[in-house]
């Protein structure tokens, strides 16, 4: 069974009401933190989550609100006496970027006190976290508009959406997307729950693009103050079925699936 605890549910714009988008997904002994944007360490403390309870970190892409809190989080783990290894799950093309980011933050392996274990994944290949916990990554179009802008460094512009499976249930999660077509990335899978951002897609487009799925619940996150207001306004016209099936996440929300 999955347990999901939303650590932050905000958009890329910093506000006092929501932390940057991140959640902890737990299966058995695995507690995987999905994305580590600015302020993640304080966000975990606010949600009463020990930094050393995190067994692994999964990064979707390298926009600042999704990864730049990683260095400070690792410092906190060190200060709290972490000894067990920390897995970092990231697309293979981005491993060297994260290694350099941490190195230039003066986080040297010899002084870490615990091991960082990189677990690179490839697109469309199932990543086995544990016997009963698997992750499938597919590229969405969120960063496609950047391709071709950088001719010197040859940066990778991979941005991933994910399918989490525990052998019984499947969760389709997408943070930032490029268009509503990205919501169809896992239409070939029977998906029980969908967790979607609501910054780069409207609620109307989200619901229409998900019409082919048979999900029990849709949880929206990555919300700006503007999109939250729009959701609350539209929710007034929800049918009773929609009211129970469509959930607006908030920081600290815990859902068992």
PDB file of N, CA, C and O in Angstrom, residues 88-154:
ATOM      1  N   UNK A  88      19.919   8.474  -4.841  1.00  0.00           N
ATOM      2  CA  UNK A  88      19.429   9.582  -5.654  1.00  0.00           C
ATOM      3  C   UNK A  88      19.039   9.026  -7.013  1.00  0.00           C
ATOM      4  O   UNK A  88      19.887   8.539  -7.771  1.00  0.00           O
ATOM      5  N   UNK A  89      17.743   9.065  -7.307  1.00  0.00           N
ATOM      6  CA  UNK A  89      17.210   8.568  -8.562  1.00  0.00           C
ATOM      7  C   UNK A  89      17.049   9.746  -9.516  1.00  0.00           C
ATOM      8  O   UNK A  89      16.296  10.686  -9.233  1.00  0.00           O
ATOM      9  N   UNK A  90      17.757   9.691 -10.633  1.00  0.00           N
ATOM     10  CA  UNK A  90      17.715  10.788 -11.584  1.00  0.00           C
ATOM     11  C   UNK A  90      18.043  10.253 -12.969  1.00  0.00           C
ATOM     12  O   UNK A  90      18.753   9.246 -13.103  1.00  0.00           O
ATOM     13  N   UNK A  91      17.524  10.917 -13.992  1.00  0.00           N
ATOM     14  CA  UNK A  91      17.800  10.465 -15.352  1.00  0.00           C
ATOM     15  C   UNK A  91      19.309  10.459 -15.596  1.00  0.00           C
ATOM     16  O   UNK A  91      20.035  11.342 -15.114  1.00  0.00           O
ATOM     17  N   UNK A  92      19.777   9.475 -16.328  1.00  0.00           N
ATOM     18  CA  UNK A  92      21.215   9.271 -16.527  1.00  0.00           C
ATOM     19  C   UNK A  92      21.916  10.505 -17.093  1.00  0.00           C
ATOM     20  O   UNK A  92      23.084  10.763 -16.783  1.00  0.00           O
ATOM     21  N   UNK A  93      21.219  11.306 -17.897  1.00  0.00           N
ATOM     22  CA  UNK A  93      21.848  12.479 -18.509  1.00  0.00           C
ATOM     23  C   UNK A  93      22.063  13.622 -17.527  1.00  0.00           C
ATOM     24  O   UNK A  93      22.737  14.601 -17.850  1.00  0.00           O
ATOM     25  N   UNK A  94      21.508  13.503 -16.311  1.00  0.00           N
ATOM     26  CA  UNK A  94      21.586  14.591 -15.342  1.00  0.00           C
ATOM     27  C   UNK A  94      22.461  14.256 -14.129  1.00  0.00           C
ATOM     28  O   UNK A  94      22.658  15.099 -13.263  1.00  0.00           O
ATOM     29  N   UNK A  95      22.978  13.039 -14.078  1.00  0.00           N
ATOM     30  CA  UNK A  95      23.779  12.625 -12.922  1.00  0.00           C
ATOM     31  C   UNK A  95      24.985  13.533 -12.731  1.00  0.00           C
ATOM     32  O   UNK A  95      25.268  14.019 -11.618  1.00  0.00           O
ATOM     33  N   UNK A  96      25.723  13.801 -13.790  1.00  0.00           N
ATOM     34  CA  UNK A  96      26.939  14.612 -13.672  1.00  0.00           C
ATOM     35  C   UNK A  96      26.623  16.035 -13.222  1.00  0.00           C
ATOM     36  O   UNK A  96      27.425  16.666 -12.523  1.00  0.00           O
ATOM     37  N   UNK A  97      25.458  16.548 -13.612  1.00  0.00           N
ATOM     38  CA  UNK A  97      25.050  17.897 -13.190  1.00  0.00           C
ATOM     39  C   UNK A  97      24.861  17.935 -11.676  1.00  0.00           C
ATOM     40  O   UNK A  97      25.323  18.863 -11.004  1.00  0.00           O
ATOM     41  N   UNK A  98      24.184  16.930 -11.140  1.00  0.00           N
ATOM     42  CA  UNK A  98      23.947  16.874  -9.697  1.00  0.00           C
ATOM     43  C   UNK A  98      25.261  16.647  -8.951  1.00  0.00           C
ATOM     44  O   UNK A  98      25.513  17.255  -7.898  1.00  0.00           O
ATOM     45  N   UNK A  99      26.120  15.806  -9.484  1.00  0.00           N
ATOM     46  CA  UNK A  99      27.422  15.578  -8.841  1.00  0.00           C
ATOM     47  C   UNK A  99      28.215  16.880  -8.741  1.00  0.00           C
ATOM     48  O   UNK A  99      28.805  17.184  -7.696  1.00  0.00           O
ATOM     49  N   UNK A 100      28.216  17.667  -9.818  1.00  0.00           N
ATOM     50  CA  UNK A 100      28.933  18.939  -9.817  1.00  0.00           C
ATOM     51  C   UNK A 100      28.268  19.956  -8.893  1.00  0.00           C
ATOM     52  O   UNK A 100      28.947  20.719  -8.193  1.00  0.00           O
ATOM     53  N   UNK A 101      26.955  19.952  -8.868  1.00  0.00           N
ATOM     54  CA  UNK A 101      26.198  20.860  -7.991  1.00  0.00           C
ATOM     55  C   UNK A 101      26.580  20.621  -6.533  1.00  0.00           C
ATOM     56  O   UNK A 101      26.845  21.565  -5.774  1.00  0.00           O
ATOM     57  N   UNK A 102      26.627  19.371  -6.138  1.00  0.00           N
ATOM     58  CA  UNK A 102      26.976  19.041  -4.758  1.00  0.00           C
ATOM     59  C   UNK A 102      28.450  19.300  -4.472  1.00  0.00           C
ATOM     60  O   UNK A 102      28.805  19.797  -3.401  1.00  0.00           O
ATOM     61  N   UNK A 103      29.306  18.978  -5.439  1.00  0.00           N
ATOM     62  CA  UNK A 103      30.739  19.220  -5.269  1.00  0.00           C
ATOM     63  C   UNK A 103      31.014  20.707  -5.088  1.00  0.00           C
ATOM     64  O   UNK A 103      31.800  21.113  -4.230  1.00  0.00           O
ATOM     65  N   UNK A 104      30.356  21.538  -5.898  1.00  0.00           N
ATOM     66  CA  UNK A 104      30.567  22.984  -5.816  1.00  0.00           C
ATOM     67  C   UNK A 104      29.839  23.606  -4.623  1.00  0.00           C
ATOM     68  O   UNK A 104      29.976  24.803  -4.356  1.00  0.00           O
ATOM     69  N   UNK A 105      29.063  22.779  -3.921  1.00  0.00           N
ATOM     70  CA  UNK A 105      28.485  23.196  -2.639  1.00  0.00           C
ATOM     71  C   UNK A 105      29.356  22.721  -1.479  1.00  0.00           C
ATOM     72  O   UNK A 105      28.935  22.761  -0.324  1.00  0.00           O
ATOM     73  N   UNK A 106      30.566  22.253  -1.817  1.00  0.00           N
ATOM     74  CA  UNK A 106      31.567  21.771  -0.849  1.00  0.00           C
ATOM     75  C   UNK A 106      31.111  20.525  -0.099  1.00  0.00           C
ATOM     76  O   UNK A 106      31.519  20.290   1.035  1.00  0.00           O
ATOM     77  N   UNK A 107      30.266  19.740  -0.747  1.00  0.00           N
ATOM     78  CA  UNK A 107      29.844  18.475  -0.154  1.00  0.00           C
ATOM     79  C   UNK A 107      30.724  17.371  -0.725  1.00  0.00           C
ATOM     80  O   UNK A 107      30.373  16.691  -1.673  1.00  0.00           O
ATOM     81  N   UNK A 108      31.901  17.211  -0.117  1.00  0.00           N
ATOM     82  CA  UNK A 108      32.884  16.251  -0.591  1.00  0.00           C
ATOM     83  C   UNK A 108      32.609  14.869   0.003  1.00  0.00           C
ATOM     84  O   UNK A 108      32.284  14.743   1.196  1.00  0.00           O
ATOM     85  N   UNK A 109      32.739  13.848  -0.808  1.00  0.00           N
ATOM     86  CA  UNK A 109      32.450  12.482  -0.382  1.00  0.00           C
ATOM     87  C   UNK A 109      33.228  12.104   0.874  1.00  0.00           C
ATOM     88  O   UNK A 109      32.711  11.418   1.758  1.00  0.00           O
ATOM     89  N   UNK A 110      34.484  12.558   0.948  1.00  0.00           N
ATOM     90  CA  UNK A 110      35.342  12.176   2.064  1.00  0.00           C
ATOM     91  C   UNK A 110      34.873  12.753   3.412  1.00  0.00           C
ATOM     92  O   UNK A 110      35.238  12.250   4.469  1.00  0.00           O
ATOM     93  N   UNK A 111      34.051  13.795   3.347  1.00  0.00           N
ATOM     94  CA  UNK A 111      33.602  14.452   4.575  1.00  0.00           C
ATOM     95  C   UNK A 111      32.097  14.301   4.808  1.00  0.00           C
ATOM     96  O   UNK A 111      31.548  14.901   5.727  1.00  0.00           O
ATOM     97  N   UNK A 112      31.455  13.479   3.969  1.00  0.00           N
ATOM     98  CA  UNK A 112      30.003  13.378   4.017  1.00  0.00           C
ATOM     99  C   UNK A 112      29.506  12.652   5.273  1.00  0.00           C
ATOM    100  O   UNK A 112      28.542  13.055   5.903  1.00  0.00           O
ATOM    101  N   UNK A 113      30.152  11.539   5.599  1.00  0.00           N
ATOM    102  CA  UNK A 113      29.693  10.743   6.737  1.00  0.00           C
ATOM    103  C   UNK A 113      28.726   9.652   6.338  1.00  0.00           C
ATOM    104  O   UNK A 113      28.433   8.745   7.122  1.00  0.00           O
ATOM    105  N   UNK A 114      28.198   9.721   5.132  1.00  0.00           N
ATOM    106  CA  UNK A 114      27.330   8.666   4.593  1.00  0.00           C
ATOM    107  C   UNK A 114      27.496   8.666   3.078  1.00  0.00           C
ATOM    108  O   UNK A 114      27.993   9.624   2.482  1.00  0.00           O
ATOM    109  N   UNK A 115      27.068   7.593   2.464  1.00  0.00           N
ATOM    110  CA  UNK A 115      27.289   7.412   1.031  1.00  0.00           C
ATOM    111  C   UNK A 115      26.103   7.910   0.208  1.00  0.00           C
ATOM    112  O   UNK A 115      24.947   7.657   0.551  1.00  0.00           O
ATOM    113  N   UNK A 116      26.404   8.620  -0.858  1.00  0.00           N
ATOM    114  CA  UNK A 116      25.391   8.963  -1.861  1.00  0.00           C
ATOM    115  C   UNK A 116      25.455   7.917  -2.962  1.00  0.00           C
ATOM    116  O   UNK A 116      26.505   7.724  -3.588  1.00  0.00           O
ATOM    117  N   UNK A 117      24.358   7.239  -3.183  1.00  0.00           N
ATOM    118  CA  UNK A 117      24.309   6.184  -4.195  1.00  0.00           C
ATOM    119  C   UNK A 117      23.434   6.662  -5.347  1.00  0.00           C
ATOM    120  O   UNK A 117      22.212   6.810  -5.204  1.00  0.00           O
ATOM    121  N   UNK A 118      24.057   6.921  -6.471  1.00  0.00           N
ATOM    122  CA  UNK A 118      23.300   7.362  -7.635  1.00  0.00           C
ATOM    123  C   UNK A 118      22.682   6.151  -8.331  1.00  0.00           C
ATOM    124  O   UNK A 118      23.366   5.162  -8.611  1.00  0.00           O
ATOM    125  N   UNK A 119      21.387   6.250  -8.594  1.00  0.00           N
ATOM    126  CA  UNK A 119      20.654   5.195  -9.292  1.00  0.00           C
ATOM    127  C   UNK A 119      20.057   5.801 -10.554  1.00  0.00           C
ATOM    128  O   UNK A 119      18.887   6.221 -10.563  1.00  0.00           O
ATOM    129  N   UNK A 120      20.847   5.894 -11.614  1.00  0.00           N
ATOM    130  CA  UNK A 120      20.354   6.529 -12.841  1.00  0.00           C
ATOM    131  C   UNK A 120      19.241   5.686 -13.471  1.00  0.00           C
ATOM    132  O   UNK A 120      19.268   4.453 -13.416  1.00  0.00           O
ATOM    133  N   UNK A 121      18.281   6.355 -14.058  1.00  0.00           N
ATOM    134  CA  UNK A 121      17.249   5.626 -14.791  1.00  0.00           C
ATOM    135  C   UNK A 121      17.205   6.110 -16.232  1.00  0.00           C
ATOM    136  O   UNK A 121      17.672   7.195 -16.560  1.00  0.00           O
ATOM    137  N   UNK A 122      16.653   5.263 -17.081  1.00  0.00           N
ATOM    138  CA  UNK A 122      16.440   5.601 -18.485  1.00  0.00           C
ATOM    139  C   UNK A 122      14.947   5.739 -18.728  1.00  0.00           C
ATOM    140  O   UNK A 122      14.123   5.201 -17.983  1.00  0.00           O
ATOM    141  N   UNK A 123      14.610   6.459 -19.762  1.00  0.00           N
ATOM    142  CA  UNK A 123      13.208   6.625 -20.110  1.00  0.00           C
ATOM    143  C   UNK A 123      12.622   5.297 -20.585  1.00  0.00           C
ATOM    144  O   UNK A 123      13.295   4.518 -21.266  1.00  0.00           O
ATOM    145  N   UNK A 124      11.397   5.039 -20.189  1.00  0.00           N
ATOM    146  CA  UNK A 124      10.644   3.862 -20.631  1.00  0.00           C
ATOM    147  C   UNK A 124      11.228   2.533 -20.158  1.00  0.00           C
ATOM    148  O   UNK A 124      10.890   1.478 -20.696  1.00  0.00           O
ATOM    149  N   UNK A 125      12.120   2.602 -19.152  1.00  0.00           N
ATOM    150  CA  UNK A 125      12.646   1.383 -18.551  1.00  0.00           C
ATOM    151  C   UNK A 125      12.298   1.373 -17.069  1.00  0.00           C
ATOM    152  O   UNK A 125      12.568   2.344 -16.359  1.00  0.00           O
ATOM    153  N   UNK A 126      11.707   0.292 -16.596  1.00  0.00           N
ATOM    154  CA  UNK A 126      11.246   0.215 -15.216  1.00  0.00           C
ATOM    155  C   UNK A 126      12.422   0.226 -14.246  1.00  0.00           C
ATOM    156  O   UNK A 126      13.381  -0.522 -14.393  1.00  0.00           O
ATOM    157  N   UNK A 127      12.348   1.095 -13.279  1.00  0.00           N
ATOM    158  CA  UNK A 127      13.356   1.192 -12.229  1.00  0.00           C
ATOM    159  C   UNK A 127      12.827   0.466 -10.999  1.00  0.00           C
ATOM    160  O   UNK A 127      11.760   0.794 -10.479  1.00  0.00           O
ATOM    161  N   UNK A 128      13.582  -0.525 -10.526  1.00  0.00           N
ATOM    162  CA  UNK A 128      13.157  -1.306  -9.363  1.00  0.00           C
ATOM    163  C   UNK A 128      13.773  -0.711  -8.103  1.00  0.00           C
ATOM    164  O   UNK A 128      14.992  -0.760  -7.909  1.00  0.00           O
ATOM    165  N   UNK A 129      12.937  -0.111  -7.263  1.00  0.00           N
ATOM    166  CA  UNK A 129      13.398   0.468  -6.000  1.00  0.00           C
ATOM    167  C   UNK A 129      13.472  -0.620  -4.939  1.00  0.00           C
ATOM    168  O   UNK A 129      14.414  -0.701  -4.159  1.00  0.00           O
ATOM    169  N   UNK A 130      12.459  -1.465  -4.907  1.00  0.00           N
ATOM    170  CA  UNK A 130      12.393  -2.628  -4.028  1.00  0.00           C
ATOM    171  C   UNK A 130      11.509  -3.654  -4.730  1.00  0.00           C
ATOM    172  O   UNK A 130      10.913  -3.358  -5.775  1.00  0.00           O
ATOM    173  N   UNK A 131      11.423  -4.855  -4.166  1.00  0.00           N
ATOM    174  CA  UNK A 131      10.646  -5.909  -4.824  1.00  0.00           C
ATOM    175  C   UNK A 131       9.228  -5.477  -5.152  1.00  0.00           C
ATOM    176  O   UNK A 131       8.670  -5.853  -6.182  1.00  0.00           O
ATOM    177  N   UNK A 132       8.639  -4.692  -4.261  1.00  0.00           N
ATOM    178  CA  UNK A 132       7.251  -4.288  -4.448  1.00  0.00           C
ATOM    179  C   UNK A 132       7.102  -2.804  -4.774  1.00  0.00           C
ATOM    180  O   UNK A 132       6.027  -2.226  -4.578  1.00  0.00           O
ATOM    181  N   UNK A 133       8.155  -2.187  -5.264  1.00  0.00           N
ATOM    182  CA  UNK A 133       8.098  -0.754  -5.557  1.00  0.00           C
ATOM    183  C   UNK A 133       8.891  -0.483  -6.833  1.00  0.00           C
ATOM    184  O   UNK A 133      10.113  -0.628  -6.850  1.00  0.00           O
ATOM    185  N   UNK A 134       8.177  -0.082  -7.882  1.00  0.00           N
ATOM    186  CA  UNK A 134       8.807   0.160  -9.172  1.00  0.00           C
ATOM    187  C   UNK A 134       8.374   1.519  -9.722  1.00  0.00           C
ATOM    188  O   UNK A 134       7.271   1.987  -9.451  1.00  0.00           O
ATOM    189  N   UNK A 135       9.282   2.132 -10.486  1.00  0.00           N
ATOM    190  CA  UNK A 135       9.028   3.452 -11.061  1.00  0.00           C
ATOM    191  C   UNK A 135       9.322   3.402 -12.555  1.00  0.00           C
ATOM    192  O   UNK A 135      10.360   2.899 -12.975  1.00  0.00           O
ATOM    193  N   UNK A 136       8.399   3.931 -13.334  1.00  0.00           N
ATOM    194  CA  UNK A 136       8.584   4.045 -14.773  1.00  0.00           C
ATOM    195  C   UNK A 136       8.574   5.529 -15.131  1.00  0.00           C
ATOM    196  O   UNK A 136       7.652   6.260 -14.754  1.00  0.00           O
ATOM    197  N   UNK A 137       9.613   5.978 -15.831  1.00  0.00           N
ATOM    198  CA  UNK A 137       9.731   7.389 -16.204  1.00  0.00           C
ATOM    199  C   UNK A 137       9.518   7.567 -17.702  1.00  0.00           C
ATOM    200  O   UNK A 137      10.029   6.776 -18.506  1.00  0.00           O
ATOM    201  N   UNK A 138       8.782   8.613 -18.051  1.00  0.00           N
ATOM    202  CA  UNK A 138       8.621   8.991 -19.449  1.00  0.00           C
ATOM    203  C   UNK A 138       8.818  10.500 -19.580  1.00  0.00           C
ATOM    204  O   UNK A 138       8.430  11.258 -18.692  1.00  0.00           O
ATOM    205  N   UNK A 139       9.413  10.890 -20.670  1.00  0.00           N
ATOM    206  CA  UNK A 139       9.721  12.300 -20.896  1.00  0.00           C
ATOM    207  C   UNK A 139       8.466  13.053 -21.314  1.00  0.00           C
ATOM    208  O   UNK A 139       7.730  12.625 -22.203  1.00  0.00           O
ATOM    209  N   UNK A 140       8.224  14.199 -20.655  1.00  0.00           N
ATOM    210  CA  UNK A 140       7.161  15.071 -21.118  1.00  0.00           C
ATOM    211  C   UNK A 140       7.769  16.280 -21.834  1.00  0.00           C
ATOM    212  O   UNK A 140       8.983  16.392 -21.960  1.00  0.00           O
ATOM    213  N   UNK A 141       6.937  17.183 -22.285  1.00  0.00           N
ATOM    214  CA  UNK A 141       7.400  18.259 -23.175  1.00  0.00           C
ATOM    215  C   UNK A 141       7.679  19.577 -22.457  1.00  0.00           C
ATOM    216  O   UNK A 141       7.865  20.603 -23.103  1.00  0.00           O
ATOM    217  N   UNK A 142       7.743  19.540 -21.123  1.00  0.00           N
ATOM    218  CA  UNK A 142       7.872  20.778 -20.359  1.00  0.00           C
ATOM    219  C   UNK A 142       9.080  21.616 -20.755  1.00  0.00           C
ATOM    220  O   UNK A 142       9.007  22.849 -20.817  1.00  0.00           O
ATOM    221  N   UNK A 143      10.212  20.984 -21.031  1.00  0.00           N
ATOM    222  CA  UNK A 143      11.439  21.713 -21.340  1.00  0.00           C
ATOM    223  C   UNK A 143      11.780  21.724 -22.830  1.00  0.00           C
ATOM    224  O   UNK A 143      12.856  22.196 -23.206  1.00  0.00           O
ATOM    225  N   UNK A 144      10.888  21.242 -23.652  1.00  0.00           N
ATOM    226  CA  UNK A 144      11.178  21.168 -25.088  1.00  0.00           C
ATOM    227  C   UNK A 144      11.491  22.528 -25.696  1.00  0.00           C
ATOM    228  O   UNK A 144      12.305  22.631 -26.623  1.00  0.00           O
ATOM    229  N   UNK A 145      10.860  23.570 -25.180  1.00  0.00           N
ATOM    230  CA  UNK A 145      11.071  24.905 -25.749  1.00  0.00           C
ATOM    231  C   UNK A 145      12.500  25.410 -25.538  1.00  0.00           C
ATOM    232  O   UNK A 145      12.949  26.341 -26.211  1.00  0.00           O
ATOM    233  N   UNK A 146      13.241  24.786 -24.597  1.00  0.00           N
ATOM    234  CA  UNK A 146      14.613  25.208 -24.339  1.00  0.00           C
ATOM    235  C   UNK A 146      15.619  24.568 -25.285  1.00  0.00           C
ATOM    236  O   UNK A 146      16.745  25.041 -25.402  1.00  0.00           O
ATOM    237  N   UNK A 147      15.243  23.466 -25.889  1.00  0.00           N
ATOM    238  CA  UNK A 147      16.177  22.731 -26.732  1.00  0.00           C
ATOM    239  C   UNK A 147      16.649  23.606 -27.891  1.00  0.00           C
ATOM    240  O   UNK A 147      15.855  24.244 -28.565  1.00  0.00           O
ATOM    241  N   UNK A 148      17.943  23.625 -28.108  1.00  0.00           N
ATOM    242  CA  UNK A 148      18.514  24.449 -29.169  1.00  0.00           C
ATOM    243  C   UNK A 148      19.003  25.796 -28.679  1.00  0.00           C
ATOM    244  O   UNK A 148      19.720  26.495 -29.389  1.00  0.00           O
ATOM    245  N   UNK A 149      18.631  26.182 -27.441  1.00  0.00           N
ATOM    246  CA  UNK A 149      19.078  27.466 -26.905  1.00  0.00           C
ATOM    247  C   UNK A 149      20.510  27.402 -26.406  1.00  0.00           C
ATOM    248  O   UNK A 149      21.192  28.420 -26.335  1.00  0.00           O
ATOM    249  N   UNK A 150      20.947  26.206 -26.046  1.00  0.00           N
ATOM    250  CA  UNK A 150      22.289  26.059 -25.491  1.00  0.00           C
ATOM    251  C   UNK A 150      23.148  25.230 -26.434  1.00  0.00           C
ATOM    252  O   UNK A 150      23.040  24.016 -26.479  1.00  0.00           O
ATOM    253  N   UNK A 151      23.985  25.881 -27.198  1.00  0.00           N
ATOM    254  CA  UNK A 151      24.828  25.184 -28.167  1.00  0.00           C
ATOM    255  C   UNK A 151      26.191  24.838 -27.588  1.00  0.00           C
ATOM    256  O   UNK A 151      26.900  23.986 -28.110  1.00  0.00           O
ATOM    257  N   UNK A 152      26.585  25.499 -26.499  1.00  0.00           N
ATOM    258  CA  UNK A 152      27.933  25.322 -25.941  1.00  0.00           C
ATOM    259  C   UNK A 152      28.004  24.162 -24.956  1.00  0.00           C
ATOM    260  O   UNK A 152      28.840  23.271 -25.078  1.00  0.00           O
ATOM    261  N   UNK A 153      27.142  24.176 -23.956  1.00  0.00           N
ATOM    262  CA  UNK A 153      27.233  23.189 -22.879  1.00  0.00           C
ATOM    263  C   UNK A 153      26.554  21.859 -23.219  1.00  0.00           C
ATOM    264  O   UNK A 153      26.802  20.846 -22.584  1.00  0.00           O
ATOM    265  N   UNK A 154      25.667  21.875 -24.203  1.00  0.00           N
ATOM    266  CA  UNK A 154      24.925  20.665 -24.574  1.00  0.00           C
ATOM    267  C   UNK A 154      24.148  20.123 -23.374  1.00  0.00           C
ATOM    268  O   UNK A 154      24.249  18.958 -22.992  1.00  0.00           O
TER     269      UNK A 154
END
